[in-house]
CSV table of C-alpha atoms in Angstrom, one decimal:
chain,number,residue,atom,x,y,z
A,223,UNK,CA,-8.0,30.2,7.8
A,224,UNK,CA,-6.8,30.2,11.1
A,225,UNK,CA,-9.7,28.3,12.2
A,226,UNK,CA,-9.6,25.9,9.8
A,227,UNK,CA,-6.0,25.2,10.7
A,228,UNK,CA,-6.8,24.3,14.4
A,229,UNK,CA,-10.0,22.3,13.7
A,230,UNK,CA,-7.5,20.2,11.0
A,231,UNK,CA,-4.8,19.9,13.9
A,232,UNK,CA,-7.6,18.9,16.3
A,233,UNK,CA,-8.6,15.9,14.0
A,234,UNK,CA,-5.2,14.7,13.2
A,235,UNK,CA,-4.4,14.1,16.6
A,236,UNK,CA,-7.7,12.7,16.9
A,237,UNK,CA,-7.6,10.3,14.2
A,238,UNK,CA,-3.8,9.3,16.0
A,239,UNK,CA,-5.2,8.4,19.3
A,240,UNK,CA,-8.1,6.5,17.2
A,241,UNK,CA,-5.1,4.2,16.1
A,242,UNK,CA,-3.1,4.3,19.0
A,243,UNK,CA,-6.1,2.9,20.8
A,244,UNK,CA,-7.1,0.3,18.2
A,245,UNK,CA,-4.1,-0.9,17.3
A,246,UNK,CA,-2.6,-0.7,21.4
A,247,UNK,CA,0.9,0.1,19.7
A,248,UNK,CA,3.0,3.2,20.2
A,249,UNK,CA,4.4,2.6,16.8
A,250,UNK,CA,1.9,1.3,13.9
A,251,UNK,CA,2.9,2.2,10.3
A,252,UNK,CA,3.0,5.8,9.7
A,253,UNK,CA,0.8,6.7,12.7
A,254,UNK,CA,3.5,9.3,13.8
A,255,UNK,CA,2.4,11.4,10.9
A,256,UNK,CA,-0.9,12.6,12.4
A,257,UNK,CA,0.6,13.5,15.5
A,258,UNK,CA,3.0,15.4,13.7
A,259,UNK,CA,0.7,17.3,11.4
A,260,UNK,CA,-1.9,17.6,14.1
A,261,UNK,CA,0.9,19.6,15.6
A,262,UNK,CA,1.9,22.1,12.6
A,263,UNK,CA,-1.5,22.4,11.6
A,264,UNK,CA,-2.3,24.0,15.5
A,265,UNK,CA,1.2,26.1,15.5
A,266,UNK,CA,-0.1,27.3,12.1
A,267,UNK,CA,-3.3,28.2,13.7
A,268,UNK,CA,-2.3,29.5,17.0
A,269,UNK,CA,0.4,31.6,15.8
A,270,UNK,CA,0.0,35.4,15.0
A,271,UNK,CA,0.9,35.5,11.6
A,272,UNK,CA,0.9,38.3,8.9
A,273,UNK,CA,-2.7,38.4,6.4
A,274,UNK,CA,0.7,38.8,3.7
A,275,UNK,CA,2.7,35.8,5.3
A,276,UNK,CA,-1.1,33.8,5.2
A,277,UNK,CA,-1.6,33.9,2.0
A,278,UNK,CA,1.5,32.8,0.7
A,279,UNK,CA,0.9,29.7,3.1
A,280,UNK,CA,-2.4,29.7,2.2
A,281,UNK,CA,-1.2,29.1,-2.0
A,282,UNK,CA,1.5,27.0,-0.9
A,283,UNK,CA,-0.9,24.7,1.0
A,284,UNK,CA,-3.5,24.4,-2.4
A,285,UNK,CA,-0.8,23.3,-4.5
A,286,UNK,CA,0.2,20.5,-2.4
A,287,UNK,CA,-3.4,19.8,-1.8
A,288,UNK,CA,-4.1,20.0,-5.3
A,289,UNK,CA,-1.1,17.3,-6.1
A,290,UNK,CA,-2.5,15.1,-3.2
A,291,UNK,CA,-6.1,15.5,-5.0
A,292,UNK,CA,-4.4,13.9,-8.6
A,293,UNK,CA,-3.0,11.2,-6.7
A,294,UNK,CA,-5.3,9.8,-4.5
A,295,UNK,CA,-8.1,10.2,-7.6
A,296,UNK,CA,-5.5,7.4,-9.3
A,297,UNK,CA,-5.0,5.3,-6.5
A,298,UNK,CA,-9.1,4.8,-5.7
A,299,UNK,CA,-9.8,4.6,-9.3
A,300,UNK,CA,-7.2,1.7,-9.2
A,301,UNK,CA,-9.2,0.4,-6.0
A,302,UNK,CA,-12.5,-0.1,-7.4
A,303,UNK,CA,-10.8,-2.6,-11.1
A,304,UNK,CA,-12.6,-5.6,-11.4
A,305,UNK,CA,-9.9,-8.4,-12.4
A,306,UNK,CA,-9.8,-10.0,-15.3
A,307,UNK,CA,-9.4,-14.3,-15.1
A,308,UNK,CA,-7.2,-16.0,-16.8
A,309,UNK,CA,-3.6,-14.9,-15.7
A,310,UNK,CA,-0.8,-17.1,-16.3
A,311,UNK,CA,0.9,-15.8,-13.1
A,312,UNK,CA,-0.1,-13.9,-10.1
A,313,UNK,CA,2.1,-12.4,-7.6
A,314,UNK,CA,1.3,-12.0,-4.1
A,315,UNK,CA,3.4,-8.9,-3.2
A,316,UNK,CA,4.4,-9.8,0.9
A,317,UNK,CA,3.5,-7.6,3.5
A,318,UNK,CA,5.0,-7.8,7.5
A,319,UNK,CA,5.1,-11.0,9.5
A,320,UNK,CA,5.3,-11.0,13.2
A,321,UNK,CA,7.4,-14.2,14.3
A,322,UNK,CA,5.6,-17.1,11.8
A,323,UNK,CA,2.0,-15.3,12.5
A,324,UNK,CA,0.3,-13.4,9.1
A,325,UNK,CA,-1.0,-10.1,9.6
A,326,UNK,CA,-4.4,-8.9,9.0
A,327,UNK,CA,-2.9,-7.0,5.6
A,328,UNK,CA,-0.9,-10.2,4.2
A,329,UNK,CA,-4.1,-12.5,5.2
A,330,UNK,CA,-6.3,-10.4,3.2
A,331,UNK,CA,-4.1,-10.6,0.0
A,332,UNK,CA,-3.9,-14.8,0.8
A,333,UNK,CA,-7.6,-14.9,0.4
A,334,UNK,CA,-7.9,-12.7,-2.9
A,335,UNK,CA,-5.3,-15.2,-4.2
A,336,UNK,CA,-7.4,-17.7,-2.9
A,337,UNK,CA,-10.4,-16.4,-4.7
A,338,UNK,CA,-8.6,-15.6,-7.4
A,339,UNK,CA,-7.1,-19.1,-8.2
A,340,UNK,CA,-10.0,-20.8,-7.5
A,341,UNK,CA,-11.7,-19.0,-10.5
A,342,UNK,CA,-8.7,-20.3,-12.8
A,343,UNK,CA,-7.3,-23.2,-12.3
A,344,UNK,CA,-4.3,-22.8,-14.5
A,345,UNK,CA,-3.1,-20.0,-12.8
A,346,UNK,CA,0.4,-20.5,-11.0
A,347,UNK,CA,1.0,-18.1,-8.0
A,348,UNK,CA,4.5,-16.5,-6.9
A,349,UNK,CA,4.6,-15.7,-3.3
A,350,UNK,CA,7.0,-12.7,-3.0
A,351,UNK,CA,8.7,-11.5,0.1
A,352,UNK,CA,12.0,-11.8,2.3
A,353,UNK,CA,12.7,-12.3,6.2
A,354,UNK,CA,12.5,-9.2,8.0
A,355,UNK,CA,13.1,-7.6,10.9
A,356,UNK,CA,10.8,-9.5,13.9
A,357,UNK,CA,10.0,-12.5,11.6
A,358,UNK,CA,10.9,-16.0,12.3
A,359,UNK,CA,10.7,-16.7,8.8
A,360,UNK,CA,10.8,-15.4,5.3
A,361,UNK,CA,7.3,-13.7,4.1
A,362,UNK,CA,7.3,-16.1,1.0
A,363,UNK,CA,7.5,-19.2,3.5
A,364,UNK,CA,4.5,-17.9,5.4
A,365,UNK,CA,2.1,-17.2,2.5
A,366,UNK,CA,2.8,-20.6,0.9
A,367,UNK,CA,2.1,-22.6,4.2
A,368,UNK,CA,-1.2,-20.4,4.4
A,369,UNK,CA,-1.9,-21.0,0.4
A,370,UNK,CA,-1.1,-25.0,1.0
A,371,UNK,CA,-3.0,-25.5,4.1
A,372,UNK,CA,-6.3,-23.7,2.4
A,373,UNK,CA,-6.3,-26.3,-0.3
A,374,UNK,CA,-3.7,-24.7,-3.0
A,375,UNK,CA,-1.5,-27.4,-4.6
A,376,UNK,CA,2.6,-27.2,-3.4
A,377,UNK,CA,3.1,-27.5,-7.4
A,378,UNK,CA,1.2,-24.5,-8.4
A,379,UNK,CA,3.1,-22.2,-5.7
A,380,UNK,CA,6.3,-20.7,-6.0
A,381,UNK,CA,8.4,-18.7,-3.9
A,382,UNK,CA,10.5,-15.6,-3.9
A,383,UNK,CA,12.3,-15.1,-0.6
A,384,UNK,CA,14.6,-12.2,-1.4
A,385,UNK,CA,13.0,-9.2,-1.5
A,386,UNK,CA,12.3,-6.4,0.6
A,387,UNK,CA,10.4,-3.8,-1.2
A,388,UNK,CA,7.2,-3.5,-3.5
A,389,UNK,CA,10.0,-3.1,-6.7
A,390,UNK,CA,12.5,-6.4,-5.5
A,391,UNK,CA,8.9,-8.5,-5.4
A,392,UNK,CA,8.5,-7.8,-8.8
A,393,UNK,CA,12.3,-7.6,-10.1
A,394,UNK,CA,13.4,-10.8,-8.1
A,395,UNK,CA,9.2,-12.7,-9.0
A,396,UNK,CA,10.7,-12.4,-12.9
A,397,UNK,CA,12.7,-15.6,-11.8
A,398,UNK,CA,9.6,-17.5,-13.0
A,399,UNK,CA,7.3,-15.1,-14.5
A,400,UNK,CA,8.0,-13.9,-18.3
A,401,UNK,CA,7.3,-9.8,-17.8
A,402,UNK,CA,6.9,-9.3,-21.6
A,403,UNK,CA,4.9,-12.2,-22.1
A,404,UNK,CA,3.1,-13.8,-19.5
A,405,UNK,CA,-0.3,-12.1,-18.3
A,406,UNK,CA,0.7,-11.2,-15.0
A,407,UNK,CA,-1.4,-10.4,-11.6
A,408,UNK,CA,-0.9,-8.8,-8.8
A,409,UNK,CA,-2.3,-8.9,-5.7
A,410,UNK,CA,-2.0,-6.7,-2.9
A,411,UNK,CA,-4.5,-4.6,-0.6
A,412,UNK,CA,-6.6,-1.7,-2.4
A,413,UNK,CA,-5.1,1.2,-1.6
A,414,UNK,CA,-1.7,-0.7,-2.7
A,415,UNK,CA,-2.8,-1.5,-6.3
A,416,UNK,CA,-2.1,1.4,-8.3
A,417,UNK,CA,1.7,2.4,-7.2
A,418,UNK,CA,2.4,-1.7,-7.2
A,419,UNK,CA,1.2,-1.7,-11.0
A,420,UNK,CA,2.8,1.5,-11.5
A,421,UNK,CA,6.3,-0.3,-10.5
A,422,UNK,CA,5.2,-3.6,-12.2
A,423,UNK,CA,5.2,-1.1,-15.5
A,424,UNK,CA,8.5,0.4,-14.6
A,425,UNK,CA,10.1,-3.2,-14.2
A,426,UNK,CA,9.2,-4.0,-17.4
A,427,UNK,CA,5.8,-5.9,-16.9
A,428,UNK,CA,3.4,-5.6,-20.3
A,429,UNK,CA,0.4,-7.4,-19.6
A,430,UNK,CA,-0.7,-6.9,-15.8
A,431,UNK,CA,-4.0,-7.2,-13.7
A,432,UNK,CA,-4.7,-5.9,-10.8
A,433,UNK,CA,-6.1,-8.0,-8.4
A,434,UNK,CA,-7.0,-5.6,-5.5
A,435,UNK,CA,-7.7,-7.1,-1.5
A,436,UNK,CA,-9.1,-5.5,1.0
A,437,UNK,CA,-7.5,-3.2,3.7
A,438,UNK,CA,-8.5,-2.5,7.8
A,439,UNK,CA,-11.4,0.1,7.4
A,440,UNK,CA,-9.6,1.9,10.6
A,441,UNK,CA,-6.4,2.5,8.8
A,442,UNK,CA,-7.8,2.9,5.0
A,443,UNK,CA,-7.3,7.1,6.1
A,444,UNK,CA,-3.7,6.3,6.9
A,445,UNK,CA,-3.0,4.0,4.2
A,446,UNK,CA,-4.2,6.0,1.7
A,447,UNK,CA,-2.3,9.5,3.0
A,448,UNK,CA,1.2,6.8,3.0
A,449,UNK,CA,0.6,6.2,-0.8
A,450,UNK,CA,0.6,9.7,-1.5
A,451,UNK,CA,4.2,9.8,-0.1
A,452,UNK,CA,5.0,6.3,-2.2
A,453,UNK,CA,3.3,8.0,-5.2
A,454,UNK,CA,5.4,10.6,-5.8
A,455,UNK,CA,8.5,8.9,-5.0
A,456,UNK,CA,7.9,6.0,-7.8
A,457,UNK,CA,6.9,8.9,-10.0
A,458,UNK,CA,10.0,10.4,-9.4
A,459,UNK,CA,12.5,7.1,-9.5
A,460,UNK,CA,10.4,6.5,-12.7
């Protein structure tokens, strides 16, 4: 057990200097968490514990293991859905902006919106997202400029330029969008997908698709691990 604890450490930190390199920032989304538990899991290892005080870490440690399991089984089942055509809406749920540039995560949702309108004409798209912190301008204005300039009518794009969560994109995106009613999609990145619908249900939402993008192959571990975190905590506000 000890061993396994130090080889575990020894990959988290690992996998953090993996993105530290990649991504040449000291402070990426949720990166901290590898140093972190790369840290406990060598303390756990290195330390001379009792076989007694072991095995009550050792049980403790499956459980949460076992919960982590249930979740992630959901959110990659989620990952691999097929969409369904024919929405009346979709919503593109925003994701950071740095100044008016679109990060690799938002640009990947643009083109599955893209795709994804292409395919049915009809369909009207909601562009969800405030101004945060380091942007120039709101998430909403960026995604629509990037939708109008690859060829998407102004008249079939609205925005929602309010929000600043996953659960105020689809509150504050009911503006235009009848929940009950309309069929509704929504697109974010993959690992995204199932907690986003999960909300979209919770906000009163009935007839949803799921319109899954792709993610950064380098941070799909990290991604994934987050959700786990944002799983439980919709569960629970649920």
């Amino acid at each position: 057990m000890r061993y396994y604890f130090l080889i575990a450490g020894s990959l988290c930190i690992l996998y953090y200097l993996i993105l530290l390199i990649y991504s040449r920032r000291l402070r990426s989304t949720f990166t901290a968490f590898w140093l972190v538990s790369g840290g406990v899991h060598l303390l756990a290892g290195g330390m001379p514990l009792s076989a007694y005080i072991y095995t009550i870490f050792l049980w403790l440690y499956l459980a949460v293991c076992s919960l982590f399991l249930l979740v992630e089984s959901k959110i990659l089942r989620a990952m691999t859905i097929a969409p369904e055509q024919g929405a009346d809406w979709i919503i593109v749920l925003g994701a950071q902006v740095r100044g008016t540039y679109i990060t690799n995560s938002l640009k990947r949702r643009l083109d599955a919106a893209l795709s994804y309108l292409e395919n049915s004409p009809h369909t009207k798209v909601i562009v969800s997202g405030g101004q945060g912190p380091g942007e120039d301008i709101s998430e909403a204005a960026a995604m629509s400029g990037y939708l109008v300039k690859c060829g998407v009518p102004s008249e079939r794009v609205f925005l929602e330029d309010r929000s600043t969560s996953t659960r105020e994109n689809l509150r504050f995106s009911r503006k235009y969008a009848d929940a009950e009613k309309d069929r509704v999609g929504i697109v974010t990145n993959d690992f995204h997908i199932y907690r986003s619908s999960l909300t979209a249900r919770q906000e009163g939402y009935k007839n949803i698709i799921m319109i899954p993008a792709g993610s950064n192959p380098i941070f799909q571990i990290n991604y994934l691990v987050r959700e786990f975190f944002a799983v439980v905590r919709t569960w629970i506000a649920g």
